């Protein structure tokens, strides 16, 4: 029996609902596969739970605990609602983990599924968001933040772009493209922010030309990209961009594909990985059994696929496939949550996915 240790951080808002649904589905898929792998789930506090227990939304005990895991499920957090002492001048919980564990690559797929109503026609793309620097000023400095106020009426914010970070995200993008349709789109704003985005664009091109000559490369300005995604999302395969642009574009792509509730993501540093829904904590529907857990479920599928490749253990892929097939099959059958125009509760959808796991061969 091979044991994998997975951290479980429930988070705030709809977090506990979608994370516990995901753990249930993962357990069912592993038990159906019965292929000599087992998971140990290590629950660690985060968000309001961390504040209540340790006066910290991302306590040291959680960071230490995660070091011992192979990867983890990270629920969303409602950090804008935290008291000032936990909100001002501090990274939010996922920013803190991305920074502490140097989770530099944020992989955010967006695709249309049978049974969902896409706003922009067919799409099957992945956004590779550089996760450690760019314009996200709470995590782009070694000490302190890249933001300050010179006077009460003057605020400054710094963007950081380094060769090392651009090269490593470019490699991730090209490697992914090699396993897909072999096309990379670099998104930037080098017509105005010439030096920083010029560096980003040029290093991505250099990396592609030198190491992945089979991959077709193009570059598009961020404003044009927002418009093109709405009109022709199906044109894109892998999109690589900086932190802030990636954050915004992936919400747009997720909603265009049908709902933010379908948008998974994986953050990785090449040694460990963090599965995280691409959306926030949706406080407007929290605690009402209304949330769509698909985003978190598919993030867990990505985590298992990543662990399978990392540990060269195809059994994890087998479990991931069972989860994915059952989740997409349930949606295709028309059992969908409110965000997709259906009436299934979080619990009913989760139960239907588990039932499907046992029905599928
Ligand atoms: P936060 O402050 O944590 O970012 P938010 O509500 O501002 O929360 P999101 O959580 O990204 O931002 O939600 C945006 C909208 O999408 C909300 O109306 C929310 O209800 C909806 N939404 C997000 N995730 C889901 C989901 N998993 N299922 C159903 N609806 C969702």
Tab-separated table of C-alpha atoms and ligand atoms in Angstrom:
chain	number	residue	atom	x	y	z
A	1	UNK	CA	0.000	0.000	0.000
A	2	UNK	CA	1.365	3.448	-0.902
A	3	UNK	CA	0.217	6.256	1.367
A	4	UNK	CA	-0.101	9.881	0.247
A	5	UNK	CA	-0.530	12.619	2.826
A	6	UNK	CA	-2.922	15.373	1.787
A	7	UNK	CA	-3.482	18.567	3.774
A	8	UNK	CA	-7.083	19.791	4.039
A	9	UNK	CA	-7.729	23.515	4.661
A	10	UNK	CA	-11.462	24.233	4.694
A	11	UNK	CA	-11.326	28.026	4.672
A	12	UNK	CA	-14.216	30.468	4.825
A	13	UNK	CA	-17.596	31.059	3.161
A	14	UNK	CA	-18.452	28.116	0.908
A	15	UNK	CA	-15.001	26.608	1.612
A	16	UNK	CA	-16.099	23.983	4.185
A	17	UNK	CA	-18.954	22.871	1.897
A	18	UNK	CA	-16.905	22.434	-1.296
A	19	UNK	CA	-13.782	21.050	0.414
A	20	UNK	CA	-15.668	18.427	2.430
A	21	UNK	CA	-17.610	17.441	-0.722
A	22	UNK	CA	-14.269	16.971	-2.492
A	23	UNK	CA	-12.796	14.837	0.289
A	24	UNK	CA	-15.900	12.598	0.215
A	25	UNK	CA	-15.629	12.144	-3.573
A	26	UNK	CA	-11.885	11.491	-3.365
A	27	UNK	CA	-12.416	8.821	-0.700
A	28	UNK	CA	-15.126	7.164	-2.814
A	29	UNK	CA	-12.940	7.170	-5.955
A	30	UNK	CA	-9.975	5.731	-4.041
A	31	UNK	CA	-12.135	3.024	-2.491
A	32	UNK	CA	-13.679	2.130	-5.898
A	33	UNK	CA	-10.234	2.003	-7.516
A	34	UNK	CA	-8.855	-0.175	-4.664
A	35	UNK	CA	-5.496	-0.064	-6.421
A	36	UNK	CA	-3.037	-0.144	-3.537
A	37	UNK	CA	-2.996	3.571	-2.753
A	38	UNK	CA	-4.414	5.249	0.310
A	39	UNK	CA	-4.782	8.847	1.430
A	40	UNK	CA	-4.247	10.264	4.876
A	41	UNK	CA	-6.064	13.589	5.243
A	42	UNK	CA	-4.470	16.094	7.611
A	43	UNK	CA	-6.872	18.878	8.582
A	44	UNK	CA	-5.167	22.197	9.308
A	45	UNK	CA	-6.689	25.534	10.350
A	46	UNK	CA	-6.905	28.506	7.959
A	47	UNK	CA	-8.941	31.694	7.665
A	48	UNK	CA	-11.467	32.409	10.422
A	49	UNK	CA	-10.682	29.042	12.019
A	50	UNK	CA	-7.009	30.089	12.244
A	51	UNK	CA	-7.959	33.483	13.682
A	52	UNK	CA	-10.174	31.883	16.329
A	53	UNK	CA	-7.651	29.205	17.347
A	54	UNK	CA	-4.286	30.942	16.841
A	55	UNK	CA	-5.092	34.611	16.202
A	56	UNK	CA	-3.686	34.167	12.686
A	57	UNK	CA	-5.515	33.312	9.423
A	58	UNK	CA	-2.462	31.332	8.269
A	59	UNK	CA	-0.894	30.046	11.515
A	60	UNK	CA	2.606	28.565	11.711
A	61	UNK	CA	1.144	25.222	12.758
A	62	UNK	CA	-0.541	25.022	9.339
A	63	UNK	CA	2.573	26.001	7.399
A	64	UNK	CA	4.648	23.469	9.361
A	65	UNK	CA	1.988	20.778	8.875
A	66	UNK	CA	1.864	21.363	5.119
A	67	UNK	CA	5.619	20.786	4.844
A	68	UNK	CA	4.962	17.157	5.796
A	69	UNK	CA	2.337	16.617	3.077
A	70	UNK	CA	2.546	15.604	-0.591
A	71	UNK	CA	0.072	18.321	-1.502
A	72	UNK	CA	-3.083	19.902	-0.172
A	73	UNK	CA	-6.640	21.074	-0.791
A	74	UNK	CA	-6.973	24.788	-0.094
A	75	UNK	CA	-10.455	26.216	0.436
A	76	UNK	CA	-11.220	29.841	-0.411
A	77	UNK	CA	-10.921	32.585	2.224
A	78	UNK	CA	-12.951	35.683	2.931
A	79	UNK	CA	-9.928	37.799	3.827
A	80	UNK	CA	-11.549	41.133	3.017
A	81	UNK	CA	-13.813	40.552	6.040
A	82	UNK	CA	-10.963	39.873	8.518
A	83	UNK	CA	-10.248	42.396	11.297
A	84	UNK	CA	-7.712	45.106	10.303
A	85	UNK	CA	-4.835	43.457	12.199
A	86	UNK	CA	-5.175	40.368	9.961
A	87	UNK	CA	-5.910	42.226	6.745
A	88	UNK	CA	-3.768	45.340	6.499
A	89	UNK	CA	-0.062	44.904	5.749
A	90	UNK	CA	-0.367	41.104	5.650
A	91	UNK	CA	-0.627	38.663	2.802
A	92	UNK	CA	-3.944	36.864	2.598
A	93	UNK	CA	-3.815	33.104	3.377
A	94	UNK	CA	-3.303	31.900	-0.193
A	95	UNK	CA	-0.810	34.695	-0.940
A	96	UNK	CA	1.064	33.667	2.210
A	97	UNK	CA	1.237	30.014	1.121
A	98	UNK	CA	2.189	30.889	-2.451
A	99	UNK	CA	4.973	33.080	-1.063
A	100	UNK	CA	6.201	30.710	1.695
A	101	UNK	CA	6.220	27.616	-0.531
A	102	UNK	CA	7.273	29.501	-3.674
A	103	UNK	CA	4.270	28.107	-5.550
A	104	UNK	CA	5.269	30.018	-8.645
A	105	UNK	CA	3.002	28.405	-11.232
A	106	UNK	CA	-0.754	28.805	-11.049
A	107	UNK	CA	-2.371	26.543	-13.622
A	108	UNK	CA	-5.952	27.586	-14.377
A	109	UNK	CA	-7.846	25.575	-16.998
A	110	UNK	CA	-11.125	26.746	-18.455
A	111	UNK	CA	-13.184	24.483	-20.652
A	112	UNK	CA	-16.758	23.938	-21.691
A	113	UNK	CA	-18.450	20.720	-20.650
A	114	UNK	CA	-21.441	18.866	-22.097
A	115	UNK	CA	-24.457	19.985	-20.057
A	116	UNK	CA	-23.271	23.517	-19.248
A	117	UNK	CA	-24.212	26.729	-21.021
A	118	UNK	CA	-21.081	28.488	-22.163
A	119	UNK	CA	-21.301	32.223	-22.839
A	120	UNK	CA	-18.583	32.180	-25.512
A	121	UNK	CA	-18.911	28.894	-27.381
A	122	UNK	CA	-16.444	26.027	-27.140
A	123	UNK	CA	-13.245	26.560	-25.162
A	124	UNK	CA	-10.486	24.343	-23.818
A	125	UNK	CA	-7.647	26.520	-22.634
A	126	UNK	CA	-5.241	26.809	-19.721
A	127	UNK	CA	-4.031	30.063	-18.215
A	128	UNK	CA	-0.535	29.875	-16.723
A	129	UNK	CA	-0.449	32.663	-14.178
A	130	UNK	CA	2.961	33.676	-12.801
A	131	UNK	CA	2.273	33.495	-9.091
A	132	UNK	CA	5.215	35.030	-7.253
A	133	UNK	CA	5.771	38.583	-8.496
A	134	UNK	CA	4.378	40.914	-11.195
A	135	UNK	CA	1.886	43.461	-9.909
A	136	UNK	CA	0.697	41.555	-6.816
A	137	UNK	CA	2.477	43.848	-4.412
A	138	UNK	CA	1.731	41.853	-1.246
A	139	UNK	CA	4.073	39.059	-2.377
A	140	UNK	CA	6.593	40.575	-4.758
A	141	UNK	CA	9.089	41.754	-2.101
A	142	UNK	CA	11.511	39.842	0.144
A	143	UNK	CA	10.575	41.950	3.174
A	144	UNK	CA	7.644	44.346	3.267
A	145	UNK	CA	5.176	44.952	0.456
A	146	UNK	CA	5.568	46.659	-2.888
A	147	UNK	CA	3.021	49.260	-1.923
A	148	UNK	CA	3.259	52.409	0.181
A	149	UNK	CA	1.634	55.786	0.786
A	150	UNK	CA	3.838	58.837	0.457
A	151	UNK	CA	1.144	61.134	1.848
A	152	UNK	CA	-2.513	60.391	2.674
A	153	UNK	CA	-3.259	61.299	-0.943
A	154	UNK	CA	-0.404	59.600	-2.782
A	155	UNK	CA	-0.087	55.814	-3.153
A	156	UNK	CA	2.730	53.979	-4.942
A	157	UNK	CA	2.709	50.391	-6.143
A	158	UNK	CA	5.615	48.401	-7.574
A	159	UNK	CA	5.623	45.631	-10.152
A	160	UNK	CA	8.492	43.132	-10.121
A	161	UNK	CA	9.606	41.151	-13.183
A	162	UNK	CA	12.694	38.920	-13.019
A	163	UNK	CA	14.338	36.672	-15.597
A	164	UNK	CA	14.322	33.721	-13.166
A	165	UNK	CA	10.560	33.863	-12.573
A	166	UNK	CA	9.680	34.535	-16.187
A	167	UNK	CA	11.848	31.666	-17.406
A	168	UNK	CA	10.337	29.157	-14.998
A	169	UNK	CA	6.725	30.089	-15.788
A	170	UNK	CA	7.543	30.066	-19.512
A	171	UNK	CA	8.940	26.522	-19.187
A	172	UNK	CA	5.747	25.399	-17.424
A	173	UNK	CA	3.623	26.942	-20.183
A	174	UNK	CA	5.598	25.359	-23.019
A	175	UNK	CA	5.741	21.958	-21.305
A	176	UNK	CA	1.966	22.018	-20.941
A	177	UNK	CA	1.525	23.102	-24.558
A	178	UNK	CA	3.714	20.182	-25.678
A	179	UNK	CA	1.209	17.800	-24.061
A	180	UNK	CA	-1.745	19.611	-25.672
A	181	UNK	CA	-2.282	21.503	-28.956
A	182	UNK	CA	1.235	23.023	-29.058
A	183	UNK	CA	0.269	26.666	-28.977
A	184	UNK	CA	1.280	29.359	-26.455
A	185	UNK	CA	-0.159	32.883	-26.268
A	186	UNK	CA	1.905	35.417	-24.278
A	187	UNK	CA	-0.308	38.120	-22.758
A	188	UNK	CA	1.260	41.450	-21.753
A	189	UNK	CA	1.047	45.244	-22.024
A	190	UNK	CA	4.467	45.973	-23.497
A	191	UNK	CA	3.145	48.773	-25.688
A	192	UNK	CA	2.873	50.949	-22.531
A	193	UNK	CA	4.827	49.222	-19.750
A	194	UNK	CA	7.687	48.667	-22.144
A	195	UNK	CA	10.548	47.450	-19.977
A	196	UNK	CA	8.778	45.113	-17.569
A	197	UNK	CA	6.360	43.571	-20.038
A	198	UNK	CA	8.960	43.733	-22.798
A	199	UNK	CA	11.161	41.517	-20.595
A	200	UNK	CA	8.251	39.183	-19.905
A	201	UNK	CA	7.325	38.858	-23.585
A	202	UNK	CA	10.891	38.514	-24.861
A	203	UNK	CA	11.972	35.866	-22.327
A	204	UNK	CA	8.840	33.812	-23.093
A	205	UNK	CA	9.654	33.974	-26.818
A	206	UNK	CA	13.348	33.129	-26.160
A	207	UNK	CA	12.424	30.108	-24.015
A	208	UNK	CA	10.038	28.799	-26.644
A	209	UNK	CA	12.470	29.243	-29.501
A	210	UNK	CA	15.373	27.632	-27.662
A	211	UNK	CA	13.704	24.652	-25.955
A	212	UNK	CA	10.291	24.046	-27.588
A	213	UNK	CA	10.625	24.910	-31.290
A	214	UNK	CA	7.590	22.756	-32.166
A	215	UNK	CA	5.267	25.064	-30.231
A	216	UNK	CA	3.597	27.892	-32.117
A	217	UNK	CA	3.915	31.184	-30.183
A	218	UNK	CA	2.015	34.458	-30.450
A	219	UNK	CA	1.675	37.485	-28.181
A	220	UNK	CA	-1.446	39.550	-27.496
A	221	UNK	CA	-1.991	42.743	-25.466
A	222	UNK	CA	-4.091	42.214	-22.333
A	223	UNK	CA	-6.895	44.543	-23.494
A	224	UNK	CA	-7.167	42.824	-26.874
A	225	UNK	CA	-7.029	39.470	-25.094
A	226	UNK	CA	-10.060	40.291	-22.910
A	227	UNK	CA	-12.047	41.042	-26.070
A	228	UNK	CA	-10.744	38.015	-27.974
A	229	UNK	CA	-11.598	35.661	-25.133
A	230	UNK	CA	-15.221	36.770	-25.296
A	231	UNK	CA	-15.391	36.397	-29.083
A	232	UNK	CA	-13.149	33.405	-29.756
A	233	UNK	CA	-12.078	31.592	-26.587
A	234	UNK	CA	-11.783	28.404	-28.679
A	235	UNK	CA	-8.707	29.827	-30.473
A	236	UNK	CA	-6.491	29.514	-27.394
A	237	UNK	CA	-4.549	26.581	-25.961
A	238	UNK	CA	-2.054	27.740	-23.288
A	239	UNK	CA	-1.970	31.388	-22.218
A	240	UNK	CA	0.994	32.630	-20.158
A	241	UNK	CA	0.843	35.919	-18.295
A	242	UNK	CA	1.828	37.811	-15.142
A	243	UNK	CA	0.123	37.519	-11.775
A	244	UNK	CA	-2.560	40.226	-11.838
A	245	UNK	CA	-3.522	39.760	-15.489
A	246	UNK	CA	-3.734	35.996	-14.919
A	247	UNK	CA	-6.028	36.504	-11.937
A	248	UNK	CA	-8.420	38.675	-13.914
A	249	UNK	CA	-8.323	36.714	-17.179
A	250	UNK	CA	-8.984	33.400	-15.443
A	251	UNK	CA	-12.184	34.717	-13.797
A	252	UNK	CA	-13.296	35.966	-17.208
A	253	UNK	CA	-12.452	32.647	-18.891
A	254	UNK	CA	-14.163	30.647	-16.116
A	255	UNK	CA	-17.392	32.593	-16.284
A	256	UNK	CA	-17.365	32.491	-20.101
A	257	UNK	CA	-17.094	28.695	-19.973
A	258	UNK	CA	-20.281	28.499	-17.873
A	259	UNK	CA	-19.612	29.456	-14.259
A	260	UNK	CA	-16.835	30.331	-11.867
A	261	UNK	CA	-18.060	27.272	-9.984
A	262	UNK	CA	-16.503	25.129	-12.752
A	263	UNK	CA	-13.049	26.736	-12.521
A	264	UNK	CA	-10.292	24.668	-10.936
A	265	UNK	CA	-6.652	25.578	-10.357
A	266	UNK	CA	-3.381	24.099	-9.184
A	267	UNK	CA	-0.441	25.980	-7.681
A	268	UNK	CA	2.924	24.272	-7.797
A	269	UNK	CA	6.606	24.728	-7.067
A	270	UNK	CA	7.663	21.493	-8.786
A	271	UNK	CA	7.877	19.595	-5.466
A	272	UNK	CA	4.478	20.084	-3.895
A	273	UNK	CA	1.135	21.273	-5.204
A	274	UNK	CA	-1.887	23.099	-3.815
A	275	UNK	CA	-5.338	22.468	-5.297
A	276	UNK	CA	-7.506	25.557	-5.078
A	277	UNK	CA	-10.776	26.606	-6.739
A	278	UNK	CA	-10.126	29.641	-8.936
A	279	UNK	CA	-12.973	31.597	-7.313
A	280	UNK	CA	-13.394	33.212	-3.900
A	281	UNK	CA	-15.399	32.278	-0.818
A	282	UNK	CA	-18.781	33.411	-2.260
A	283	UNK	CA	-20.093	34.744	1.080
A	284	UNK	CA	-23.435	35.534	-0.613
A	285	UNK	CA	-24.308	31.816	-0.816
A	286	UNK	CA	-22.231	30.419	2.074
A	287	UNK	CA	-23.847	27.889	4.407
A	288	UNK	CA	-26.918	27.450	2.181
A	289	UNK	CA	-25.972	24.185	0.446
A	290	UNK	CA	-26.012	26.073	-2.869
A	291	UNK	CA	-22.343	26.091	-3.902
A	292	UNK	CA	-21.092	24.187	-6.898
A	293	UNK	CA	-18.188	22.003	-5.660
A	294	UNK	CA	-17.012	21.206	-9.221
A	295	UNK	CA	-14.212	23.795	-9.125
A	296	UNK	CA	-12.720	22.215	-5.979
A	297	UNK	CA	-13.352	18.675	-7.206
A	298	UNK	CA	-11.580	19.314	-10.498
A	299	UNK	CA	-8.750	21.043	-8.605
A	300	UNK	CA	-8.318	17.812	-6.622
A	301	UNK	CA	-8.314	15.907	-9.930
A	302	UNK	CA	-5.470	18.185	-11.082
A	303	UNK	CA	-3.618	17.540	-7.815
A	304	UNK	CA	-3.857	13.757	-8.267
A	305	UNK	CA	-2.723	14.029	-11.903
A	306	UNK	CA	0.207	16.172	-10.811
A	307	UNK	CA	1.131	13.729	-8.003
A	308	UNK	CA	0.808	10.839	-10.450
A	309	UNK	CA	3.346	12.432	-12.795
A	310	UNK	CA	5.609	13.588	-9.952
A	311	UNK	CA	5.739	10.188	-8.216
A	312	UNK	CA	5.422	8.188	-11.452
A	313	UNK	CA	2.425	6.443	-9.956
A	314	UNK	CA	-0.263	5.796	-12.597
A	315	UNK	CA	-2.638	4.557	-9.884
A	316	UNK	CA	-3.257	8.163	-8.846
A	317	UNK	CA	-4.282	9.015	-12.396
A	318	UNK	CA	-6.750	6.159	-12.276
A	319	UNK	CA	-8.393	7.690	-9.197
A	320	UNK	CA	-8.331	11.159	-10.786
A	321	UNK	CA	-10.058	9.801	-13.886
A	322	UNK	CA	-12.814	8.216	-11.821
A	323	UNK	CA	-13.439	11.538	-10.056
A	324	UNK	CA	-13.406	13.537	-13.268
A	325	UNK	CA	-15.587	11.134	-15.269
A	326	UNK	CA	-18.141	10.948	-12.470
A	327	UNK	CA	-18.220	14.724	-11.976
A	328	UNK	CA	-18.563	15.553	-15.680
A	329	UNK	CA	-20.984	12.647	-16.188
A	330	UNK	CA	-23.231	13.974	-13.420
A	331	UNK	CA	-23.261	17.423	-15.029
A	332	UNK	CA	-23.939	15.939	-18.489
A	333	UNK	CA	-26.897	14.016	-16.995
A	334	UNK	CA	-28.406	17.358	-15.948
A	335	UNK	CA	-27.826	17.143	-12.182
A	336	UNK	CA	-26.460	20.658	-11.766
A	337	UNK	CA	-26.304	23.327	-9.076
A	338	UNK	CA	-27.992	26.746	-9.107
A	339	UNK	CA	-25.118	28.624	-10.750
A	340	UNK	CA	-25.603	26.401	-13.830
A	341	UNK	CA	-29.369	26.903	-13.847
A	342	UNK	CA	-30.180	23.646	-12.008
A	343	UNK	CA	-31.758	22.893	-8.661
A	344	UNK	CA	-29.320	20.394	-7.120
A	345	UNK	CA	-27.926	21.357	-3.728
A	346	UNK	CA	-24.206	20.930	-2.979
A	347	UNK	CA	-25.078	17.770	-1.054
A	348	UNK	CA	-27.330	16.328	-3.780
A	349	UNK	CA	-24.729	17.008	-6.474
A	350	UNK	CA	-21.973	15.423	-4.370
A	351	UNK	CA	-24.109	12.347	-3.647
A	352	UNK	CA	-24.873	12.012	-7.364
A	353	UNK	CA	-21.143	12.155	-8.200
A	354	UNK	CA	-20.385	9.465	-5.606
A	355	UNK	CA	-23.217	7.284	-6.937
A	356	UNK	CA	-21.784	7.672	-10.437
A	357	UNK	CA	-18.312	6.628	-9.244
A	358	UNK	CA	-19.762	3.299	-8.173
A	359	UNK	CA	-21.809	2.965	-11.404
A	360	UNK	CA	-18.902	3.626	-13.767
A	361	UNK	CA	-16.582	0.723	-14.501
B	1	LIG	P1	-14.359	36.730	-2.219
B	1	LIG	O1	-14.473	38.031	-1.481
B	1	LIG	O2	-13.963	35.602	-1.310
B	1	LIG	O3	-13.495	36.811	-3.467
B	1	LIG	P2	-16.694	37.065	-3.901
B	1	LIG	O4	-18.140	36.658	-3.740
B	1	LIG	O5	-16.386	38.497	-4.036
B	1	LIG	O6	-15.852	36.373	-2.729
B	1	LIG	P3	-16.332	34.932	-5.664
B	1	LIG	O7	-16.361	34.024	-4.516
B	1	LIG	O8	-15.308	34.674	-6.698
B	1	LIG	O9	-16.138	36.402	-5.217
B	1	LIG	O10	-17.808	34.903	-6.287
B	1	LIG	C1	-18.268	35.720	-7.339
B	1	LIG	C2	-19.701	35.274	-7.663
B	1	LIG	O11	-19.676	33.939	-8.194
B	1	LIG	C3	-20.611	35.238	-6.427
B	1	LIG	O12	-21.903	35.724	-6.777
B	1	LIG	C4	-20.678	33.804	-6.049
B	1	LIG	O13	-21.889	33.421	-5.454
B	1	LIG	C5	-20.482	33.057	-7.386
B	1	LIG	N1	-19.707	31.822	-7.149
B	1	LIG	C6	-18.384	31.724	-6.902
B	1	LIG	N2	-18.036	30.460	-6.680
B	1	LIG	C7	-19.156	29.716	-6.791
B	1	LIG	C8	-19.449	28.312	-6.645
B	1	LIG	N3	-18.487	27.425	-6.352
B	1	LIG	N4	-20.736	27.922	-6.798
B	1	LIG	C9	-21.688	28.792	-7.093
B	1	LIG	N5	-21.487	30.112	-7.249
B	1	LIG	C10	-20.242	30.580	-7.089
